[in-house]
Amino acid sequence: MSVDLLQLNVDALFEQHSVLEIDTVQKKIQTVVENKREELRTMVGERYRDLLKAADTIAAMQSSAGTLIEQVHCVQTNCQSLNEQQLLGFKTVAATPISASSTEVLQQRSASKQLNNYYSTMVQIKLLSSLPELIWTHLDNEEFYAATELFLFSRHISTGLQLDAKNELMQQLPVARKQWEILRPFHVTIKQTVIAVLERENLTAEMAVDCMQSLLLLDKCELGQVLQTFLNLRATAFVNSLHSEDKPRRVKERILASLNILNGTIELLDKCLLANGLLFTRLAECAATIAPPSITRMDSSERQLAPLLPDIISGYRPQFEIPQLLPEQLGEALRQWMAKIDGLAAQQLQEIFALVSNMQTIQDIKLAASETSRRSYADLEQQLKLPQAQLDFYRIKYMPLINARVREIVRSSWASAMQQTYEQVVSLVNSSNASAAQQIWREQNDDLPLSLAAALSDQPKRLANRTKGYDRATIELCSQFDSQLGGIVQELNVLLQEQTSRAEDKLTLINFLRETAQQQITDYLSKLKMLQLQERQALLQALRITLALVELCPNLKLCFCQPASWRQWAGNLTAAGIEHWQRICLMIEEEVFKMWQLIVDDVLSSLSCAEKLPRTITHDVVLRDFPLWQTQTIEQRDEEHDQNVQSTIRIPNQPRLSLQTYLHQLIEALNIAVPQTLPSKVLQAFNNKLLTQLLSHYEELAASECTKNSQNIALQLYFDLKFLERVFGVSREERSLYEHFHTLQRTLRDCIDPFDFELFAEHLTIHVTNSSARLHGELGVLTPPLANAQGAINVGTLSHEADPNVLCLSSTGSTSLWFPLLPIVMPQAATGAAHVERKSLALEADKPTTTTTATTPTRKPTTRKNDGSKSKSSAASFFGMSQEWFR
């Protein structure tokens, strides 16, 4: 039940509600009453506490007022004593009683003194009226010591007039008191003006001495306090020069202004405050007895009234002792000031240097700063017992900040260029597809240079770059990245050519550029690895661009291998730079090789030889898979019957059809995955994995019963292995693969009759040679160049060592990666290879593992004559070139 207790009607309550509800209402009323009582008690207690606090405050104020009254009485007593002392020069000696005859003379003399007192008072008031304008004039002319002296002169006059306030004349001239009220604020005005002048950026020694004299005279303080004020104000000027809120200035001007203030402060201390400095010379001149009185600074009209003034006014001049400043005091004050400057520079000067955005500004700062910092303060440091070169602010405070800013500009520029390049790489990788990959092979108008000058220029060799898989987007990306790095190198070259920098700083800068480049490239490879690319086209695009950064960005190499103009500072670091560059190239090649492995592993996994080749050899497989063997007629001499006997043998002349089909399918898959030929290093790794899988397959076939029971099957498999070994160029350097091939060949040879094998060996070797030479062109995507297949060692790389050139398309050197020419089949080469094969077979036959021996009748195989003539190319004869150039 909700009842409004304020508008409760008791009669209606008893009529409309039950006893329980009425009891509930009564409890609510009691609760509200108790709450109100508690609030009332709290409120009364708080007000009582406030009253007690106010009473205590009144008692304390009464005690303070009593103390203040006592101090006022003391001040009055001191002022009365001072009044009596200051009026000694104004009072006349009391005359002794004289006779009545001289009364008239005394009255005339008294009237004359009253008249002189009147004129003197009027002249003093006239001086007080003229002094404000005169003080303002000296302030406008920046003559602060003169203005201070006139202010003290006005205070001296006003003090005399106020002490004679009980005089009847002074009571009739209240203008004297009002004039002092006008002159009194000049104490603050002069001090503020002096402080403002000492905070200027450009302060001469004469102006600084004038300001310090004014402070000494105005505040009657010690020279140590004036020195502390001067140094604090110069620190304030240093801070103001960095901010320049009144008039916006360039960053270079702010930095140079702050440096000029620091150097100027030390120069002022050297000229003004050392022994026999300008300040002590001026103070000695002002304190000399022949120094003119202050009234001489008044206008000529006021100076003519000087005889009417009392001597204490007309002869007034400031009185002070020449202060002393020990070198220890100056050195301690200078150390404290330098510590304060260190704190300010560490915070605010570093913020200003952070606004410098290019190397040209830094060079301008260094040139201007070196010109203003040529003076040495060795004598001052020796006198003040300061560490050597402690006052060289440019070297101690500015050079570290300049070097740090240069490194930050280099690092930020490198990071920005690398981040922008990485973002473009990610964009190209995400947008890569098979159609875009095939676009590289379409002919374009700008593939070949239009003139010899264009061919010899530094323009991108588009056709050569396209042979490596670099499309237009990749070339433009590398060009943009290289231009950004070129800007960094060019800006750095501006600083390195600057003659005022030390060789150590230049060497440090070169090392920092190399370290930054290495760090950024490492970060780029790490971020590229974190993408975890799996798609073939994405991997292919990423590895192409990464290799292109090395090949198409010459300025990247300059960050590691210094230009020729930098060698004079790099010194012995040139070899180290080349080593670092080779290390970076090796690291990039390793990462790119891992991407290549992902691509080739994907191709091999999609086309496994275990699935594409028959696992067992049956009669149906023999009829379908084995090619037609070549029939060979052998003529040999029968010694018993003394006649020639001809026999016919059948020898395989090409590998199994399924093996050829599988290799062609593998080539088609590679052509789809990678439009251009694989690099030699990748091809070597791919071939090793492929041959390992094929050898495992042939091991299963060699272990089967069909192979062991059929000599023809074993002979065909043996031919396949010899063909694979020759066409893929397996050499002794690849020890494990080479041993695996020959172990498996011996296993298959054991399944062949030794007499038959001896009979077939020479012809088998010739057929293997002819077949590998015939199919080498068809399998050129997989097989290495013919010279390498014949036993030469192939040193595989992923990038060209020299500039790309169209001639590399037909080169078979160690730097060739793309499109080897089709092999030239020569009978002499085949015959020579057969002779080598016979030698190897003879050596193998002499091994102890051979269990059967048989005598082979003499035979005379038919051979074809070859005159060894070489055909010459018409192009070679036309250009006067030998045919060796085309190989």
Short mmCIF file of N, CA, C and O in Angstrom, two decimals, residues 20 61 85 124 128 151 165 239 251 293 302 317 414 501 507 545 552 561 574 581 607 628 764 777 815 854 858 878:
data_model
loop_
_atom_site.label_atom_id
_atom_site.label_comp_id
_atom_site.label_asym_id
_atom_site.label_seq_id
_atom_site.Cartn_x
_atom_site.Cartn_y
_atom_site.Cartn_z
N LEU A 20 -4.32 -3.65 10.00
CA LEU A 20 -2.94 -3.98 9.60
C LEU A 20 -2.35 -2.89 8.72
O LEU A 20 -1.18 -2.50 8.87
N MET A 61 43.32 35.49 14.32
CA MET A 61 43.39 36.79 13.66
C MET A 61 43.70 37.89 14.67
O MET A 61 44.43 38.84 14.39
N GLN A 85 67.98 61.42 10.54
CA GLN A 85 69.30 61.30 9.91
C GLN A 85 69.33 61.96 8.53
O GLN A 85 70.31 62.62 8.16
N GLN A 124 63.06 71.17 -6.96
CA GLN A 124 62.97 69.72 -6.79
C GLN A 124 61.68 69.17 -7.38
O GLN A 124 61.66 68.10 -8.02
N LEU A 128 61.22 66.49 -10.40
CA LEU A 128 60.34 65.33 -10.33
C LEU A 128 59.35 65.31 -11.48
O LEU A 128 58.98 64.23 -11.98
N PHE A 151 66.06 57.11 -11.98
CA PHE A 151 65.03 56.66 -11.05
C PHE A 151 65.50 56.77 -9.59
O PHE A 151 64.76 57.21 -8.71
N ALA A 165 57.67 66.72 5.31
CA ALA A 165 56.25 66.88 5.04
C ALA A 165 55.57 67.80 6.05
O ALA A 165 54.53 68.38 5.78
N VAL A 239 65.11 28.57 -24.93
CA VAL A 239 63.82 27.87 -25.11
C VAL A 239 62.93 28.64 -26.07
O VAL A 239 62.27 28.06 -26.95
N VAL A 251 62.53 25.44 -39.30
CA VAL A 251 63.21 24.64 -38.28
C VAL A 251 64.70 24.92 -38.28
O VAL A 251 65.35 25.01 -37.22
N PRO A 293 77.80 63.85 -11.34
CA PRO A 293 76.60 63.57 -10.54
C PRO A 293 75.41 63.25 -11.44
O PRO A 293 75.44 63.47 -12.65
N GLU A 302 67.21 72.23 -16.67
CA GLU A 302 67.21 71.78 -15.29
C GLU A 302 68.61 71.88 -14.68
O GLU A 302 68.76 72.17 -13.49
N ARG A 317 75.07 61.07 -6.60
CA ARG A 317 75.39 60.04 -7.59
C ARG A 317 75.33 58.70 -6.89
O ARG A 317 75.54 58.61 -5.66
N TRP A 414 63.89 4.08 -45.43
CA TRP A 414 64.02 2.67 -45.81
C TRP A 414 62.77 1.90 -45.42
O TRP A 414 62.24 1.09 -46.20
N SER A 501 82.28 17.31 -41.81
CA SER A 501 81.99 16.13 -40.98
C SER A 501 83.26 15.32 -40.76
O SER A 501 84.15 15.27 -41.61
N LEU A 507 81.90 7.13 -41.51
CA LEU A 507 82.00 5.67 -41.48
C LEU A 507 80.84 5.06 -40.71
O LEU A 507 80.26 4.05 -41.12
N ILE A 545 59.13 -11.50 -57.78
CA ILE A 545 59.34 -10.12 -57.32
C ILE A 545 60.52 -10.05 -56.38
O ILE A 545 61.33 -9.11 -56.43
N LEU A 552 67.00 -6.04 -60.34
CA LEU A 552 66.58 -4.82 -61.01
C LEU A 552 66.70 -3.58 -60.14
O LEU A 552 66.23 -2.52 -60.54
N CYS A 561 77.31 -2.44 -50.88
CA CYS A 561 78.61 -2.22 -51.52
C CYS A 561 78.69 -0.75 -51.89
O CYS A 561 77.99 -0.30 -52.80
N THR A 574 85.02 -2.06 -47.50
CA THR A 574 84.53 -2.40 -48.83
C THR A 574 84.36 -3.90 -48.99
O THR A 574 83.31 -4.38 -49.46
N TRP A 581 76.64 -8.17 -48.79
CA TRP A 581 75.74 -8.23 -49.94
C TRP A 581 75.58 -9.68 -50.42
O TRP A 581 74.47 -10.11 -50.73
N LEU A 607 51.36 -35.42 -59.64
CA LEU A 607 51.72 -36.41 -60.66
C LEU A 607 52.75 -37.37 -60.07
O LEU A 607 53.94 -37.25 -60.30
N LEU A 628 59.01 -51.02 -79.73
CA LEU A 628 59.59 -52.01 -80.65
C LEU A 628 61.11 -51.94 -80.58
O LEU A 628 61.69 -50.87 -80.70
N LEU A 764 73.91 -51.49 -76.82
CA LEU A 764 72.99 -50.88 -75.84
C LEU A 764 73.46 -49.48 -75.46
O LEU A 764 72.65 -48.54 -75.34
N GLY A 777 65.88 -32.80 -76.54
CA GLY A 777 65.14 -31.59 -76.88
C GLY A 777 63.71 -31.62 -76.38
O GLY A 777 63.16 -30.62 -75.94
N THR A 815 76.22 -19.19 -66.10
CA THR A 815 75.23 -18.18 -65.73
C THR A 815 73.94 -18.31 -66.51
O THR A 815 73.05 -17.49 -66.36
N ALA A 854 82.38 -66.05 -69.19
CA ALA A 854 82.16 -66.72 -70.48
C ALA A 854 83.06 -66.10 -71.50
O ALA A 854 83.35 -64.91 -71.45
N THR A 858 85.07 -63.80 -81.21
CA THR A 858 85.38 -62.54 -81.87
C THR A 858 84.30 -62.21 -82.87
O THR A 858 83.78 -63.10 -83.57
N PHE A 878 77.97 -15.70 -92.85
CA PHE A 878 77.69 -14.32 -93.25
C PHE A 878 78.34 -13.33 -92.28
O PHE A 878 78.94 -12.34 -92.69
#
